[in-house]
């Protein structure tokens, strides 16, 4: 891959060195999963779109910034989901507490969508028409590939939002 | 297939966008057809002329004159090919025609039966191929480029509408799905992701 090492180095400076530091082992592992996904996405996208060096120089910094912003929201989503599960197991949980968590979760989800939209708008302005077409198909392929990864990890249930598994999170 | 359609493919071939299967068929046709060979030479001359033209932008009138000259060149080349062909055809005896037909039949039979299994001709989707074939027959490059870009954009928008139902709900939910994984599941996913990322 033409920019493979450059991509990893870029992400190393942009993402890998900061968020996991000073966290507990499970939190570090969770942060590493998000970073691995971002790295894999950027590597595959660079290859799929056949980005020129000029395009890569414009695109990578924005990718890093948006991914860093998304990490904050992702951590918040993670905490909100855990809290919701705990509330639903607790018969004494108050409706207003559940509602507050639910609102926080939906806000976090909306913030993530806004970041994704910001990224798509930015990227669209950088690509040629053919690259836009390739990006469209790349997104499908990437999430198919992600489904394969989840499958190999024994997690994929055919489709996101399939039958719920028993909560085993600590 | 008519020579007209094959000539569109000659243009594609010179642009390097013809599929390998069609390229082979075209080469077989060119080996037999003097007119199409002459047409190809004309197009090659046209490309060479465009490549060797001076860099600064030319006026539309210059472009029209150049196209007129090149079109005349193609006609002239094509005419010369026919003139040269006549003496050859007169010398050919009827038994030679029969031999050539037999060889052609044997070659076709061998090609159809001995080519590797599973090798199929790459075919572009109609939505991309048809507009391009019709546009490639025109000589105004800027116009062709504009129309082709509009055509591709339209096909892209159509594809986007078609797949939105498939991809967008998936993207909307994947963040929640991933954040809801247990610690052990996260560890397993990381193991698999690490295999996908080169060192």
XYZ file of C-alpha atoms in Angstrom:
369
model
C 0.000 0.000 0.000
C 1.390 3.339 -1.031
C 0.691 5.269 2.143
C 0.260 2.374 4.559
C 3.178 3.218 6.808
C 2.477 6.912 6.549
C -1.120 6.265 7.610
C -0.089 4.249 10.661
C 2.498 6.833 11.634
C -0.049 9.612 11.198
C -2.546 7.818 13.358
C 0.167 6.992 15.862
C 0.790 10.674 16.413
C -2.822 11.639 16.098
C -4.649 8.950 18.051
C -2.687 6.117 19.542
C -0.523 7.967 22.028
C -3.221 9.870 23.859
C -6.560 8.325 24.894
C -5.581 5.012 26.444
C -2.877 6.424 28.704
C -3.654 6.320 32.421
C -6.767 4.125 32.043
C -7.525 0.734 33.583
C -6.721 -2.353 31.463
C -10.325 -2.930 30.216
C -10.716 0.744 29.365
C -7.367 0.701 27.572
C -8.486 -2.357 25.636
C -11.734 -0.590 24.688
C -9.818 2.526 23.606
C -7.486 0.298 21.583
C -10.475 -1.245 19.789
C -11.714 2.191 18.705
C -8.210 3.166 17.589
C -7.720 -0.113 15.711
C -11.009 0.438 13.905
C -9.987 3.975 12.941
C -6.571 2.762 11.729
C -8.079 -0.063 9.711
C -10.647 2.276 8.190
C -8.025 4.815 7.134
C -5.708 2.127 5.718
C -8.461 0.511 3.690
C -9.864 3.836 2.553
C -6.447 5.060 1.366
C -6.048 1.915 -0.683
C -9.618 1.815 -1.991
C -9.646 5.454 -3.109
C -6.072 5.430 -4.386
C -5.475 8.801 -2.725
C -2.708 11.005 -4.069
C -0.100 12.298 -1.626
C -1.648 15.770 -1.813
C -5.080 14.392 -0.994
C -3.667 12.306 1.877
C -1.919 15.373 3.299
C -5.237 17.244 3.313
C -7.405 14.361 4.494
C -5.435 12.676 7.297
C -5.283 15.610 9.771
C -9.043 16.125 9.527
C -9.633 12.389 9.893
C -7.507 12.405 13.074
C -9.294 15.413 14.527
C -12.772 14.026 13.859
C -11.836 10.597 15.231
C -10.490 12.227 18.409
C -13.757 14.149 18.789
C -15.699 10.936 18.250
C -13.724 9.138 20.964
C -15.206 11.479 23.581
C -18.731 10.668 22.433
C -17.976 6.954 22.172
C -16.775 6.840 25.794
C -19.924 8.661 26.851
C -22.107 6.205 24.914
C -20.294 3.308 26.552
C -20.934 4.700 30.056
C -24.584 5.488 29.250
C -25.283 1.991 27.921
C -23.727 0.402 31.013
C -25.758 2.695 33.299
C -28.986 1.882 31.419
C -28.367 -1.852 31.786
C -27.772 -1.387 35.505
C -30.938 0.719 35.895
C -33.015 -1.935 34.124
C -31.700 -4.615 36.484
C -32.407 -2.445 39.540
C -36.093 -2.530 40.617
C -35.555 0.660 42.643
C -34.268 2.680 39.691
C -36.181 5.942 39.238
C -37.807 6.843 35.936
C -36.206 10.291 35.865
C -32.719 8.767 36.211
C -33.445 6.347 33.370
C -34.869 9.202 31.263
C -31.782 11.324 31.933
C -29.454 8.514 30.822
C -31.616 7.834 27.795
C -31.432 11.496 26.812
C -27.664 11.524 27.330
C -27.364 8.407 25.152
C -29.481 9.853 22.348
C -27.536 13.125 22.495
C -24.273 11.188 22.250
C -25.610 9.226 19.296
C -26.700 12.445 17.557
C -23.263 13.996 18.208
C -21.585 10.962 16.611
C -23.861 11.223 13.586
C -23.019 14.915 13.271
C -19.292 14.077 13.324
C -19.798 11.399 10.662
C -21.723 13.910 8.531
C -18.951 16.492 9.005
C -16.400 13.907 7.838
C -18.482 12.901 4.817
C -18.965 16.532 3.770
C -15.262 17.265 4.155
C -14.200 14.148 2.273
C -16.683 14.757 -0.529
C -15.081 18.132 -1.170
C -11.645 16.494 -1.548
C -12.516 13.638 -3.914
C -13.058 13.313 -7.634
C -16.387 11.952 -8.867
C -14.871 8.508 -9.416
C -13.352 8.553 -5.912
C -16.747 9.506 -4.471
C -18.207 6.444 -6.176
C -15.350 4.326 -4.819
C -15.892 5.745 -1.312
C -19.541 4.778 -1.440
C -18.642 1.197 -2.303
C -15.733 1.232 0.163
C -18.122 1.962 3.029
C -20.203 -1.091 2.190
C -17.093 -3.265 1.851
C -15.576 -1.957 5.077
C -18.622 -2.744 7.175
C -18.922 -6.140 5.501
C -15.303 -6.710 6.535
C -16.129 -5.536 10.050
C -18.976 -8.039 10.168
C -16.407 -10.744 9.243
C -14.128 -9.590 12.081
C -17.033 -9.775 14.538
C -17.950 -13.162 13.122
C -14.449 -14.506 13.730
C -14.552 -13.085 17.255
C -17.790 -15.057 17.736
C -19.936 -11.923 18.074
C -21.703 -11.336 14.833
C -25.381 -12.140 14.919
C -26.163 -11.715 11.261
C -27.049 -8.068 11.598
C -26.546 -5.251 14.066
C -29.441 -5.095 16.459
C -30.217 -8.811 16.174
C -31.300 -10.984 19.074
C -29.920 -9.566 22.330
C -27.228 -11.554 24.069
C -26.983 -11.907 27.830
C -25.148 -8.893 29.276
C -21.761 -10.061 30.509
C -20.093 -6.714 30.853
C -18.442 -5.996 34.166
C -21.481 -7.478 -34.890
C -21.137 -4.549 -37.329
C -17.917 -2.733 -38.094
C -19.534 0.457 -36.679
C -19.856 -1.096 -33.228
C -16.371 -2.555 -33.425
C -15.000 0.888 -34.236
C -16.397 2.209 -30.974
C -14.475 -0.582 -29.279
C -11.316 0.361 -31.183
C -11.620 3.773 -29.556
C -12.091 2.179 -26.128
C -9.127 -0.096 -26.779
C -6.869 2.824 -27.594
C -8.062 4.546 -24.416
C -7.145 1.404 -22.471
C -10.656 0.853 -21.133
C -11.682 -2.200 -23.170
C -12.008 -5.454 -21.223
C -9.399 -8.160 -22.019
C -12.054 -10.451 -23.521
C -13.359 -7.794 -25.893
C -9.834 -6.733 -26.705
C -9.046 -10.280 -27.903
C -12.200 -10.407 -30.022
C -11.356 -7.019 -31.494
C -7.818 -8.165 -32.341
C -9.275 -11.193 -34.132
C -11.568 -8.933 -36.129
C -8.782 -6.518 -36.980
C -6.713 -9.379 -38.338
C -9.432 -9.971 -40.933
C -10.834 -6.486 -41.641
C -8.771 -4.034 -43.663
C -11.219 -1.168 -43.151
C -11.184 -1.450 -39.370
C -7.402 -1.695 -39.376
C -7.276 1.495 -41.380
C -9.737 3.120 -38.993
C -7.539 2.125 -36.062
C -4.458 3.572 -37.749
C -6.396 6.789 -38.270
C -7.369 6.983 -34.608
C -3.790 6.253 -33.586
C -2.681 9.095 -35.833
C -5.307 11.311 -34.204
C -4.055 10.461 -30.726
C -0.455 11.028 -31.782
C -1.414 14.393 -33.262
C -3.194 15.412 -30.050
C -0.241 14.316 -27.941
C 2.260 16.199 -30.083
C 0.140 19.344 -30.323
C 1.657 22.454 -28.641
C 0.640 22.961 -25.009
C -1.170 26.354 -24.879
C -4.951 26.297 -25.115
C -6.313 26.417 -28.650
C -9.430 28.213 -29.811
C -12.592 26.260 -30.732
C -11.966 27.212 -34.377
C -8.470 25.670 -34.220
C -9.999 22.544 -32.693
C -12.632 22.304 -35.418
C -9.987 22.732 -38.134
C -7.759 20.102 -36.529
C -10.663 17.669 -36.271
C -11.533 18.341 -39.930
C -7.942 17.639 -40.985
C -7.781 14.478 -38.946
C -11.153 13.236 -40.202
C -9.923 13.836 -43.774
C -6.750 11.938 -42.880
C -8.759 9.002 -41.600
C -10.869 8.913 -44.779
C -7.764 9.112 -46.932
C -6.036 6.342 -44.969
C -9.139 4.179 -45.194
C -9.312 4.770 -48.982
C -5.648 3.846 -49.449
C -6.221 0.608 -47.540
C -9.016 -0.341 -49.946
C -6.878 0.481 -52.979
C -4.042 -1.645 -51.689
C -6.444 -4.483 -50.927
C -7.708 -4.947 -54.478
C -4.705 -6.641 -56.122
C -4.427 -9.061 -53.223
C -8.044 -10.161 -53.492
C -7.719 -10.759 -57.232
C -4.856 -13.170 -56.721
C -6.728 -15.294 -54.222
C -8.041 -18.533 -55.696
C -11.339 -20.146 -54.635
C -9.475 -23.013 -52.944
C -7.651 -20.480 -50.805
C -10.977 -19.082 -49.571
C -12.103 -22.599 -48.673
C -8.841 -23.184 -46.764
C -9.155 -19.885 -44.910
C -12.753 -20.674 -43.949
C -11.694 -24.100 -42.642
C -8.878 -22.580 -40.601
C -11.232 -19.973 -39.181
C -13.787 -22.628 -38.204
C -11.074 -24.793 -36.606
C -9.660 -21.777 -34.744
C -13.084 -20.779 -33.436
C -13.759 -24.358 -32.313
C -10.407 -24.589 -30.512
C -10.864 -21.176 -28.872
C -14.322 -22.045 -27.568
C -13.334 -25.475 -26.270
C -9.790 -24.977 -25.004
C -9.975 -21.603 -23.250
C -9.577 -21.868 -19.451
C -12.749 -22.638 -17.574
C -14.133 -19.808 -15.489
C -12.566 -17.058 -17.589
C -15.416 -14.803 -18.517
C -15.477 -11.521 -20.279
C -15.531 -8.549 -17.915
C -18.607 -6.524 -18.726
C -19.268 -3.055 -17.406
C -22.733 -2.447 -15.990
C -25.036 -1.046 -18.675
C -25.504 2.138 -16.661
C -21.815 2.956 -17.155
C -21.076 1.349 -20.509
C -23.902 2.620 -22.682
C -23.535 6.348 -22.037
C -19.772 6.057 -22.495
C -20.026 4.217 -25.818
C -22.368 6.815 -27.244
C -20.300 9.696 -25.861
C -17.005 8.278 -27.053
C -18.212 8.562 -30.643
C -18.173 12.347 -30.354
C -15.120 14.458 -30.963
C -15.613 17.482 -28.686
C -13.510 16.422 -25.680
C -14.744 19.054 -23.227
C -18.355 18.265 -24.043
C -17.740 14.532 -23.693
C -16.017 15.028 -20.349
C -18.859 17.178 -19.003
C -21.577 14.815 -20.156
C -19.713 11.772 -18.905
C -19.159 13.354 -15.471
C -22.865 14.215 -15.280
C -23.766 10.676 -16.284
C -21.457 9.168 -13.666
C -22.797 11.530 -10.989
C -26.339 10.536 -11.862
C -25.470 6.819 -11.651
C -23.733 7.505 -8.324
C -26.784 9.278 -6.893
C -29.004 6.427 -8.037
C -26.704 3.869 -6.364
C -26.642 5.965 -3.181
C -30.427 5.949 -2.994
C -30.477 2.190 -3.547
C -27.970 1.337 -0.820
C -29.050 3.894 1.757
C -31.593 1.464 3.119
C -28.843 -1.146 3.488
C -25.940 0.857 4.890
C -27.299 3.776 6.881
C -29.196 1.786 9.558
C -26.089 -0.360 9.944
C -23.863 2.688 10.437
C -26.334 4.260 12.866
C -26.319 1.227 15.119
C -22.721 0.059 14.875
C -21.464 2.597 17.450
C -23.998 1.405 20.022
C -23.217 -2.211 19.221
C -19.470 -1.780 19.649
C -19.768 0.261 22.848
C -22.013 -2.395 24.370
C -19.450 -5.194 24.000
C -18.200 -6.840 27.166
C -14.525 -6.598 28.162
C -13.900 -10.141 26.942
C -15.635 -9.426 23.630
C -13.585 -6.270 23.184
C -10.414 -8.323 23.740
C -11.496 -10.847 21.073
C -12.386 -8.096 18.591
C -8.988 -6.475 19.192
C -7.239 -9.774 18.467
C -9.065 -10.042 15.142
C -8.505 -6.377 14.243
C -4.772 -6.709 14.990
C -4.582 -9.468 12.349
C -6.103 -7.114 9.774
C -3.665 -4.263 10.398
C -0.186 -4.709 8.895
C 2.820 -4.204 11.221
